[in-house]
CSV table of C-alpha atoms and ligand atoms in Angstrom, one decimal:
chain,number,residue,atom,x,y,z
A,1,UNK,CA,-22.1,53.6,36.3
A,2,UNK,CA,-23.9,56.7,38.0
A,3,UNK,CA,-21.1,60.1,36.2
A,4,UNK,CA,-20.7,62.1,39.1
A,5,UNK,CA,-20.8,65.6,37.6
A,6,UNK,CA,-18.9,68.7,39.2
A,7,UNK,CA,-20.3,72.3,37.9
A,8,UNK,CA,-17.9,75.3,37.9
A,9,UNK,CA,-20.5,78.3,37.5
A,10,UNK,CA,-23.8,78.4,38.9
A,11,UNK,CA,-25.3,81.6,37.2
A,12,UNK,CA,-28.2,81.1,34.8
A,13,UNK,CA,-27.2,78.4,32.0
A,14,UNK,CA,-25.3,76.4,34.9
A,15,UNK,CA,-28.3,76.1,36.9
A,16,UNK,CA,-30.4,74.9,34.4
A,17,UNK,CA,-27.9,72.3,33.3
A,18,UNK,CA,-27.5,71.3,36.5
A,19,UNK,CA,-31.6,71.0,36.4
A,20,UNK,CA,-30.9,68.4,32.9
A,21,UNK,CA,-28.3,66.4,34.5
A,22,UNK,CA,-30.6,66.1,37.3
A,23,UNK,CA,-34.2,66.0,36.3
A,24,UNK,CA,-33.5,64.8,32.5
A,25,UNK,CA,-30.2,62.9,31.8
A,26,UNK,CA,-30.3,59.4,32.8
A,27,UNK,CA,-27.0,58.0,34.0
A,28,UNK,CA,-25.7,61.6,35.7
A,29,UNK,CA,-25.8,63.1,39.1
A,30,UNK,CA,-23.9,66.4,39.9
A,31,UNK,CA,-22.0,65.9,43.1
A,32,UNK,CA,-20.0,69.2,43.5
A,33,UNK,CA,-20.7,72.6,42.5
A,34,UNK,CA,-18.4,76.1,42.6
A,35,UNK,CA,-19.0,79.8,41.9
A,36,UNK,CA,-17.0,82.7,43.1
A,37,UNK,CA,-20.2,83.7,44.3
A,38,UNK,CA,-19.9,81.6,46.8
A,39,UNK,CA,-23.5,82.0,48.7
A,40,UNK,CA,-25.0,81.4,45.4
A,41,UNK,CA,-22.7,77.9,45.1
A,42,UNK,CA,-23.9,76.9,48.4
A,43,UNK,CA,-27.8,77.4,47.6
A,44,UNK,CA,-27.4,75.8,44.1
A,45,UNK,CA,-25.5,72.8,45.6
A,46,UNK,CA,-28.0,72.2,48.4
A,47,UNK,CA,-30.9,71.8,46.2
A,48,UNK,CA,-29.6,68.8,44.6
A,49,UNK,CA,-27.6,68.0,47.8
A,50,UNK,CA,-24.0,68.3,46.5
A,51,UNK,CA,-21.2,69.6,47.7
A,52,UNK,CA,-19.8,73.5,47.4
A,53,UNK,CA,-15.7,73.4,47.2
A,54,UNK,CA,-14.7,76.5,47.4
A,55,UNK,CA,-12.6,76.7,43.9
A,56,UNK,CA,-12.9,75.7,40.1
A,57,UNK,CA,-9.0,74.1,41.1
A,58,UNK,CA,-10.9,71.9,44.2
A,59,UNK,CA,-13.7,71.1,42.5
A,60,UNK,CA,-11.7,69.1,39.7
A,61,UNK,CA,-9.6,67.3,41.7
A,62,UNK,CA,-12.1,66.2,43.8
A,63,UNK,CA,-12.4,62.5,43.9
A,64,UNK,CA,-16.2,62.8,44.1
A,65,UNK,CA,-16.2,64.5,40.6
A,66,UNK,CA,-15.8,62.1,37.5
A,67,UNK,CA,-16.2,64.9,35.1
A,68,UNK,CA,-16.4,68.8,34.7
A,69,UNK,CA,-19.1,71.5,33.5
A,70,UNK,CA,-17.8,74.9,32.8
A,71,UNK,CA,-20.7,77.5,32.6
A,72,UNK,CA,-18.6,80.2,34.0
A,73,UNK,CA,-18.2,83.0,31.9
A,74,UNK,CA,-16.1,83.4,29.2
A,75,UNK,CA,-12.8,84.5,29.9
A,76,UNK,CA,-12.3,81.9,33.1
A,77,UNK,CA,-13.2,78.7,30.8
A,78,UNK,CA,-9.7,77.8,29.4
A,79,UNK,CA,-8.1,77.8,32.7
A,80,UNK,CA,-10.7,75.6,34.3
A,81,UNK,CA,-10.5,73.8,30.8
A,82,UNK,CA,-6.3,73.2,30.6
A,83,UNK,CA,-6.7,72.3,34.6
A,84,UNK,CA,-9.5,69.3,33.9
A,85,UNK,CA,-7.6,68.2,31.0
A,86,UNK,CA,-4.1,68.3,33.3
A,87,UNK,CA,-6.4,66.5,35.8
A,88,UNK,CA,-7.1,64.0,32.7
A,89,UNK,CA,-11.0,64.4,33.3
A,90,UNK,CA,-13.3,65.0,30.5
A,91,UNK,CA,-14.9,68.4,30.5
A,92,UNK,CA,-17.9,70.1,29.1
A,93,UNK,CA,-17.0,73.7,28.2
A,94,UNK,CA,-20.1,75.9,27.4
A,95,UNK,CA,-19.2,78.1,24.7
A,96,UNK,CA,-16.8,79.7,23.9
A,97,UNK,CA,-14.2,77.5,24.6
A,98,UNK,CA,-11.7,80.7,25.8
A,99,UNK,CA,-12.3,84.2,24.3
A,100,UNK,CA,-8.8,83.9,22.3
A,101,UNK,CA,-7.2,82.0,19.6
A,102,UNK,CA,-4.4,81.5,21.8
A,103,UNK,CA,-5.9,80.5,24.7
A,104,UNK,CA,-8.0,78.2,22.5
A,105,UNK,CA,-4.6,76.2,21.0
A,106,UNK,CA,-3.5,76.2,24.4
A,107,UNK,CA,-6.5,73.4,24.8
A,108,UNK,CA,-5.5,71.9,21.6
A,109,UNK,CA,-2.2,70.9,22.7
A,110,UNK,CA,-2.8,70.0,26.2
A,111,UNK,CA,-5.0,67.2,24.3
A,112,UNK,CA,-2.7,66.8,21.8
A,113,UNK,CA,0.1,66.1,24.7
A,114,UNK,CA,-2.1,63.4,26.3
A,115,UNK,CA,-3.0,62.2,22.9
A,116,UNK,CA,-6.6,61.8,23.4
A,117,UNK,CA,-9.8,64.1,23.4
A,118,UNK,CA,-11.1,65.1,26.5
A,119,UNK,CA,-13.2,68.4,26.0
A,120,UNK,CA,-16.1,69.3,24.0
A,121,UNK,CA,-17.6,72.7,23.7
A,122,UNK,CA,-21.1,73.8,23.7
A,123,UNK,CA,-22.6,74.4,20.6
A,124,UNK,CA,-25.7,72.7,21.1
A,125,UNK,CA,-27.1,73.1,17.5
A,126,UNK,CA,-25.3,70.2,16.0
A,127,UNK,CA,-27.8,68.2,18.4
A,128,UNK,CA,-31.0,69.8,16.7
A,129,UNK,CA,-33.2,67.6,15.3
A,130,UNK,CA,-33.7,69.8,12.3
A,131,UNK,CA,-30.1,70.8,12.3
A,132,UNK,CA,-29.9,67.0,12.0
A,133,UNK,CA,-31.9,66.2,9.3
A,134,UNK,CA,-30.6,68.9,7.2
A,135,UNK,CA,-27.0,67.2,7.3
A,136,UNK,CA,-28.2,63.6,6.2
A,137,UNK,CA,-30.1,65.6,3.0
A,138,UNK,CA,-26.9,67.3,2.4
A,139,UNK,CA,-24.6,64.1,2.9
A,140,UNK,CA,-26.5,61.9,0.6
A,141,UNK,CA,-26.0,64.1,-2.4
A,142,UNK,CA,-29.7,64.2,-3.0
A,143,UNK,CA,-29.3,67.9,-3.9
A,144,UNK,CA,-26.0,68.2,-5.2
A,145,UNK,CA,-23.2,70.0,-3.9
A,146,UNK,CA,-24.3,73.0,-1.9
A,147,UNK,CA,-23.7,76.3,-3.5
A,148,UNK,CA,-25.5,79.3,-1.0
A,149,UNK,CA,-26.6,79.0,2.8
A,150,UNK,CA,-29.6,81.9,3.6
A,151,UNK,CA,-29.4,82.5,7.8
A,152,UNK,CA,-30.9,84.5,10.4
A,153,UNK,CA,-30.6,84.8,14.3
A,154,UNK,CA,-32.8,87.1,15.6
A,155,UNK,CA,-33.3,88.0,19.0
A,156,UNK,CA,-36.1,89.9,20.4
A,157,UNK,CA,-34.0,92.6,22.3
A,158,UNK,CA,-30.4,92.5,24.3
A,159,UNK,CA,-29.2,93.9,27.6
A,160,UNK,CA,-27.0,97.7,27.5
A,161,UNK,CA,-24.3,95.4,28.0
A,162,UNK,CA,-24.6,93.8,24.8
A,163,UNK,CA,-21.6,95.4,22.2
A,164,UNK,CA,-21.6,95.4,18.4
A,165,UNK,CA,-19.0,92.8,18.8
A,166,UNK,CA,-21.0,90.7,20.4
A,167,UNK,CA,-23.0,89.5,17.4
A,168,UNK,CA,-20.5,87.4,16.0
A,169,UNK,CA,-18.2,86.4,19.3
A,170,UNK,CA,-21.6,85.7,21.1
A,171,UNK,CA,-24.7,85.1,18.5
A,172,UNK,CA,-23.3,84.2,15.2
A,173,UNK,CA,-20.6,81.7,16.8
A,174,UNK,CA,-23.3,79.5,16.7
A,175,UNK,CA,-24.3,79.8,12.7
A,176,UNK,CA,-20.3,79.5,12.2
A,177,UNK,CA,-20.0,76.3,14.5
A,178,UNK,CA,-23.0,74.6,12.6
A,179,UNK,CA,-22.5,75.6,9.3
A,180,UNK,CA,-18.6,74.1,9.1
A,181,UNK,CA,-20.5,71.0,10.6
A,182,UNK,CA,-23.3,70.8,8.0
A,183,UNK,CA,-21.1,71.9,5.2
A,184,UNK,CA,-18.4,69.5,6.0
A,185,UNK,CA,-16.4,72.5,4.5
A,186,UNK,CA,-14.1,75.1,6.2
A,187,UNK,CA,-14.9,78.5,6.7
A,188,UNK,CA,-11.8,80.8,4.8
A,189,UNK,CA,-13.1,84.4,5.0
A,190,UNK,CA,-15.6,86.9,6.7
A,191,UNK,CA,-17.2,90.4,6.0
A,192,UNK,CA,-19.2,92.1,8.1
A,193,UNK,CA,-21.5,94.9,6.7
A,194,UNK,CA,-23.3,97.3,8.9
A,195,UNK,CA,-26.9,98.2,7.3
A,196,UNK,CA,-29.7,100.8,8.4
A,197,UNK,CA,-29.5,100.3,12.3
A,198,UNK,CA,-33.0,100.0,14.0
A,199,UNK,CA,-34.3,102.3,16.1
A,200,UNK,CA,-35.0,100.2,19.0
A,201,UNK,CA,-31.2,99.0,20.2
A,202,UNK,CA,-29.2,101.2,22.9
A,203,UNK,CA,-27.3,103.7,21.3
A,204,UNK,CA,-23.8,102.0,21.6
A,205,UNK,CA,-24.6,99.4,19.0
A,206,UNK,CA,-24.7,98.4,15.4
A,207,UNK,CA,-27.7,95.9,15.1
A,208,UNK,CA,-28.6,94.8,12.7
A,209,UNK,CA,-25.7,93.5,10.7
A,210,UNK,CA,-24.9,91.3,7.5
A,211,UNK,CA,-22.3,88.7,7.7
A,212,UNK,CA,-20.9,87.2,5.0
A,213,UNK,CA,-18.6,83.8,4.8
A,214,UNK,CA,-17.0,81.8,2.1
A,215,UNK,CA,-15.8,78.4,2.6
A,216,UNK,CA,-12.8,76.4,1.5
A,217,UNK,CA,-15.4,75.2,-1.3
A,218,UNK,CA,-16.8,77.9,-2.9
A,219,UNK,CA,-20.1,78.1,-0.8
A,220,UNK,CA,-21.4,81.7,0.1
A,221,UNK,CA,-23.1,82.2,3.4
A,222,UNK,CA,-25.3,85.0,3.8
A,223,UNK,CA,-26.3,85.6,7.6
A,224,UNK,CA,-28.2,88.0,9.1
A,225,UNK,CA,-27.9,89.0,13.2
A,226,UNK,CA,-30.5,91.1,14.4
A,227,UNK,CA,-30.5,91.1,17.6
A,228,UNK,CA,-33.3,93.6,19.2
A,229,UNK,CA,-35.9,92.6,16.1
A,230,UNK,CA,-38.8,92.2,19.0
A,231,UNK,CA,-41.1,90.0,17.6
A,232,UNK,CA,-39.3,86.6,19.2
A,233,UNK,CA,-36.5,84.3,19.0
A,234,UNK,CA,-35.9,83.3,15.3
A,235,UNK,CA,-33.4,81.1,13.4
A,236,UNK,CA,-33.6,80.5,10.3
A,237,UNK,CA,-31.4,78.5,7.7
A,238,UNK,CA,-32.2,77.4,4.2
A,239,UNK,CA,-29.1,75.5,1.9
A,240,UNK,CA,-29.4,75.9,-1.5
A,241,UNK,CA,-28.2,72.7,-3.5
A,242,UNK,CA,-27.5,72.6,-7.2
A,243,UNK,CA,-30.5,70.3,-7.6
A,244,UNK,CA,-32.6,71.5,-4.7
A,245,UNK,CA,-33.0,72.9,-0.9
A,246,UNK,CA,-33.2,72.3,2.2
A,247,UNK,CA,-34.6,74.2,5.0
A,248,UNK,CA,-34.8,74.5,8.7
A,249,UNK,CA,-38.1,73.8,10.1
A,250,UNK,CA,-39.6,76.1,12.2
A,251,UNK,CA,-40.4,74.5,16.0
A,252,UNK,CA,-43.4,72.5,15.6
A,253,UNK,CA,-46.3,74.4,17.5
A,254,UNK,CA,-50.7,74.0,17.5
A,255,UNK,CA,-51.4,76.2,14.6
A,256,UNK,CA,-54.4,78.7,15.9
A,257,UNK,CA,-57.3,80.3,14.2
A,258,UNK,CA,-59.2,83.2,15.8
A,259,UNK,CA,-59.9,87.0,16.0
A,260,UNK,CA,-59.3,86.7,12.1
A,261,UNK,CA,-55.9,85.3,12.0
A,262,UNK,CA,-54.3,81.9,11.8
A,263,UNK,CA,-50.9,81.4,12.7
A,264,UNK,CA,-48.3,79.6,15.2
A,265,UNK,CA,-46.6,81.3,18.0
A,266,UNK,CA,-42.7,82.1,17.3
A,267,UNK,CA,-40.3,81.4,20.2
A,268,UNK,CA,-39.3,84.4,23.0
A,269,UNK,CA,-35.2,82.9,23.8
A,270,UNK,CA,-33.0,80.7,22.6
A,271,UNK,CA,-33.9,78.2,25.8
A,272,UNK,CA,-37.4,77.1,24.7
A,273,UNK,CA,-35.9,76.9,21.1
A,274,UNK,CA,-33.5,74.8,21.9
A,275,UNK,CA,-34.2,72.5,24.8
A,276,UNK,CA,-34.2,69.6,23.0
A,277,UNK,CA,-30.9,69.9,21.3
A,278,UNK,CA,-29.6,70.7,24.7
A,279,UNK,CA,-30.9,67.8,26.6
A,280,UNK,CA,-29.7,65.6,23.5
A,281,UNK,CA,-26.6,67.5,23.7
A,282,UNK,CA,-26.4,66.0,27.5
A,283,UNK,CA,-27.1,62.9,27.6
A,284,UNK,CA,-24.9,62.1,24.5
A,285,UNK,CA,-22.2,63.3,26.2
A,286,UNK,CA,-23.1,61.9,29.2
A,287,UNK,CA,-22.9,58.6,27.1
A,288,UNK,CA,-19.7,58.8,26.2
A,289,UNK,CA,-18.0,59.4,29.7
A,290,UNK,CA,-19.7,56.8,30.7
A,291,UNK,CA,-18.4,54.5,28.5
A,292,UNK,CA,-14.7,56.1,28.6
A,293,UNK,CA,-14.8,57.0,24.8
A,294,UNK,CA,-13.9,60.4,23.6
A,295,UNK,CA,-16.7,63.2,23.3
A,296,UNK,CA,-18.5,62.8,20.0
A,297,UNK,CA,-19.3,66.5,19.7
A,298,UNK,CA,-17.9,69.9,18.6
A,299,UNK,CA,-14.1,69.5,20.1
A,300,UNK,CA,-11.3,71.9,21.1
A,301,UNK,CA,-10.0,72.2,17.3
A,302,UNK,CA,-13.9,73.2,16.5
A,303,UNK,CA,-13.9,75.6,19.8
A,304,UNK,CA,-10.6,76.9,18.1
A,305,UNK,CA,-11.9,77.5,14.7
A,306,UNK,CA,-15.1,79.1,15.7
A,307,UNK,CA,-13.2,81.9,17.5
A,308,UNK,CA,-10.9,82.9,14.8
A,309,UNK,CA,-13.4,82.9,12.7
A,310,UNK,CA,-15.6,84.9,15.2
A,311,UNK,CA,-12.4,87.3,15.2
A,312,UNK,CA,-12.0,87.7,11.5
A,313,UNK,CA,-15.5,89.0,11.8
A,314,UNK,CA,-15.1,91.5,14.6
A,315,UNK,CA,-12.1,92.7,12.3
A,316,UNK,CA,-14.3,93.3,9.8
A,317,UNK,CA,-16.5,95.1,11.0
A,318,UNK,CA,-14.3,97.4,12.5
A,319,UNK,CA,-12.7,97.9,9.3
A,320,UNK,CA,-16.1,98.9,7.7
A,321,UNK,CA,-17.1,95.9,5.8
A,322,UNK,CA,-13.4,95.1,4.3
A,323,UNK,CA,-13.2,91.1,3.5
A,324,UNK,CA,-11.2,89.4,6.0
A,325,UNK,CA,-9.0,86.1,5.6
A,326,UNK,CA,-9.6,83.9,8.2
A,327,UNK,CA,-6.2,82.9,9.6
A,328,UNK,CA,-6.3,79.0,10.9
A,329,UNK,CA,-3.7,76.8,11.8
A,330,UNK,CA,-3.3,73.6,10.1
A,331,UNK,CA,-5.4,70.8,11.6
A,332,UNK,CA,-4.0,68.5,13.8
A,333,UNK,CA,-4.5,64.9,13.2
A,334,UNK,CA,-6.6,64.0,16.4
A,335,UNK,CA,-8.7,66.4,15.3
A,336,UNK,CA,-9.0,64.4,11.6
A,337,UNK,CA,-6.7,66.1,10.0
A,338,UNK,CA,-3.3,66.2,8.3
A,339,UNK,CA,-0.9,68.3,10.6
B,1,NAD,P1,-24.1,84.0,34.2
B,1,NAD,O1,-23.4,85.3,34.5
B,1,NAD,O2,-25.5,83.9,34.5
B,1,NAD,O3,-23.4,82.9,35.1
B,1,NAD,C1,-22.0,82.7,35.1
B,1,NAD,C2,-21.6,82.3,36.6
B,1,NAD,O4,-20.3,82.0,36.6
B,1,NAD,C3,-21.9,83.4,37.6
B,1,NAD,O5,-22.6,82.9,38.7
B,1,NAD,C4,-20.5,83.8,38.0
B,1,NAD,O6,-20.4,84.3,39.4
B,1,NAD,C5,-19.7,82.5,37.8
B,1,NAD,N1,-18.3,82.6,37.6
B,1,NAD,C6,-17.6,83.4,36.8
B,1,NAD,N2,-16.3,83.1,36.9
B,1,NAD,C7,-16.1,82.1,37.7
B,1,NAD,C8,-15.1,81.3,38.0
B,1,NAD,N3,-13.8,81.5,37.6
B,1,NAD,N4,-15.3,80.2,38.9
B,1,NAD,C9,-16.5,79.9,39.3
B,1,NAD,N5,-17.6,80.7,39.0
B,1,NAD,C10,-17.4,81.7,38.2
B,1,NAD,O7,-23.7,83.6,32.7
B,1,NAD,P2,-24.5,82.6,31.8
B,1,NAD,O8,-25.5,83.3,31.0
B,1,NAD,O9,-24.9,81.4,32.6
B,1,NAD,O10,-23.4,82.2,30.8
B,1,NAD,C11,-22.3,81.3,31.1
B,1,NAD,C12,-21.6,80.8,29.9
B,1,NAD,O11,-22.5,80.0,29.1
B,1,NAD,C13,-21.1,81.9,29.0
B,1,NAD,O12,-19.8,81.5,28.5
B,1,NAD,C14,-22.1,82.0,27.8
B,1,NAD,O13,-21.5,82.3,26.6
B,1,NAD,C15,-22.6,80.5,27.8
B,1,NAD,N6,-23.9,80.4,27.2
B,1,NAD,C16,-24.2,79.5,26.3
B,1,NAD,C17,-25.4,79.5,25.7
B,1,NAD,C18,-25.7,78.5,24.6
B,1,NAD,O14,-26.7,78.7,23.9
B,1,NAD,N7,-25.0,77.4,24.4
B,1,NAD,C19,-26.4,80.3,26.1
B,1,NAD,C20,-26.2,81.2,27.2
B,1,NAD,C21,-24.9,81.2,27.7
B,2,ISE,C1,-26.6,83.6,23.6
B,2,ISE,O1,-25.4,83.9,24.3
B,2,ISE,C2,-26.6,82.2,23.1
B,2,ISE,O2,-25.6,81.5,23.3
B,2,ISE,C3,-27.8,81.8,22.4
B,2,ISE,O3,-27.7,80.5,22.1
B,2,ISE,C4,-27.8,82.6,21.2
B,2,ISE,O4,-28.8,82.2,20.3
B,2,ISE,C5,-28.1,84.1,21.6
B,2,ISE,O5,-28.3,84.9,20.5
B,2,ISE,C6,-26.8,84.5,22.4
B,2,ISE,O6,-27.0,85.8,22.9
């Protein structure tokens, strides 16, 4: 079976999903595709010859659309989101999964009320190879139970538009999405501390910044955002065990010599860092629609967590550096847990 994908948001990561689902993904074709831009649907839709309904609302109901992409931006994804999962499609919702905790449980229990998972949200790191291979180390036990995680996202620079808040609800989401994955632990508080701000940023913003997490285990995690550091796209993640560590390798490159140096070249954006994850990210989920089963990636409870965790950041660091608790709900047993 050929899953006929609809795409609600055709701006810059919709278009290149579109281009994986097309070009990449085996099994996929994208049949229907909506923006409120409407002239921009239209030109996206005729390049790989589907259709251009003129809502989010038409495009899920369409019969021609077996499942739905949401790459719209932020604050329109849990309505698209609660209307696929009324429509009783399964949906791919880029992160984040809505842009509050309530909107958030509001996916939760529309799942919970059909009594099956249906959505899974976009955090394409849990599909890195590295990412990967870090987990099985950790989930043998070779190195004992894990006691410190070292991070860093680093962007070269950001738009005007980019706001202090943004570094955790939009950068360090994905550190807090992979690390409760790789931890297997919960993450129960946050603390934001604002340190010597570069030169080189607008103005308006506090970059860099020093986040701080502890888990429902103990673990510390120290992670630093720095977001205008101009050198290239750089993450970095190191686990300490009690008998050992594990780290993130960097993207395997040609290592050059010449004009007196040797070295390999560091990536410019988080899209040539992570296409593979992505495209693994795709055709896994692609794999599971097609055989009916529920998504086996991050789900609405993690979409959940990652945002009030996100928000006991952004309280934090509006409170100047004071610890916050992060306030979750009990987890629900489709989501593996007790409640
Ligand atoms: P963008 O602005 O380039 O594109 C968004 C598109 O959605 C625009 O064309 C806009 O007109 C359209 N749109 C907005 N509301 C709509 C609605 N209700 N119905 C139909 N179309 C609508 O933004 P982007 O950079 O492509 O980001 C889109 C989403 O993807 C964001 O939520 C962002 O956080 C997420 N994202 C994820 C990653 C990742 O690493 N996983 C990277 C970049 C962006
Ligand atoms: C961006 O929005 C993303 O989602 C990228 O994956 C992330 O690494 C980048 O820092 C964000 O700005």
């Amino acid at each position: 079976m050929t899953v006929r994908v609809g795409v609600i948001g055709a701006g810059m990561i919709g278009q290149d999903h579109i281009r994986r689902l097309t070009d990449v993904v085996t099994g996929a074709t994208v049949t229907a595709v909506t923006d409120i831009d409407q002239a921009r649907a239209a030109e996206v839709a005729a390049h790989v010859g589907a259709a251009a309904p003129p809502t989010g609302d038409d495009l899920i109901g369409s019969p021609d659309v077996d499942a739905v992409l949401v790459t719209s931006w932020g604050p329109t994804h849990a309505g698209h989101v609660l209307t696929a999962v009324a429509a009783g499609k399964p949906v791919f919702c880029e992160k984040p999964l809505a842009t509050t905790a309530e909107d958030c449980l509001r996916v939760v229990e529309a799942e919970r009320a059909r009594g099956r998972r249906l959505v899974q949200v976009g955090f394409m790191r849990r599909f890195d190879t590295g990412y990967r291979q870090m987990k099985e180390v950790l989930a043998s036990g070779a190195l004992g139970n894990p006691l410190i995680v070292h991070c860093a996202h680093r962007n070269p620079t950001v738009p005007d538009t980019y706001t202090s808040r943004m570094a955790a609800q939009d950068t360090a989401v994905h550190e807090i999405d992979v690390l409760r994955w790789l931890l297997d632990d919960e993450i129960v508080s946050a603390q934001v501390i604002a340190p010597r701000a570069t030169r080189k940023r607008f103005e308006h913003l506090q970059d860099p910044q020093l986040m701080y997490f502890e888990t429902a285990n103990g673990v510390r995690i120290d992670l630093e955002v720095f977001v205008n550091c101009q050198y290239g796209y750089d993450i970095q993640c190191e686990t300490v065990g009690e008998e050992g560590l594990v780290r993130l390798p960097d993207p395997a490159t040609v290592a050059v010599r010449g004009a007196g140096r040797h070295g390999t070249a560091v990536p410019q954006d988080w899209k040539a860092r992570f296409v593979d994850a992505f495209d693994t990210e795709f055709r896994e989920w692609i794999a599971s629609v097609e055989a009916g089963a529920e998504p086996t990636g991050p789900s609405a409870w993690d979409g959940y967590a990652a945002t009030v965790i996100t928000d006991a950041a952004v309280r934090s660091l509006e409170s100047d550096g004071t610890v916050v608790t992060v306030d979750m709900k009990p987890r629900p047993a489709l989501y593996g847990g007790t409640a």
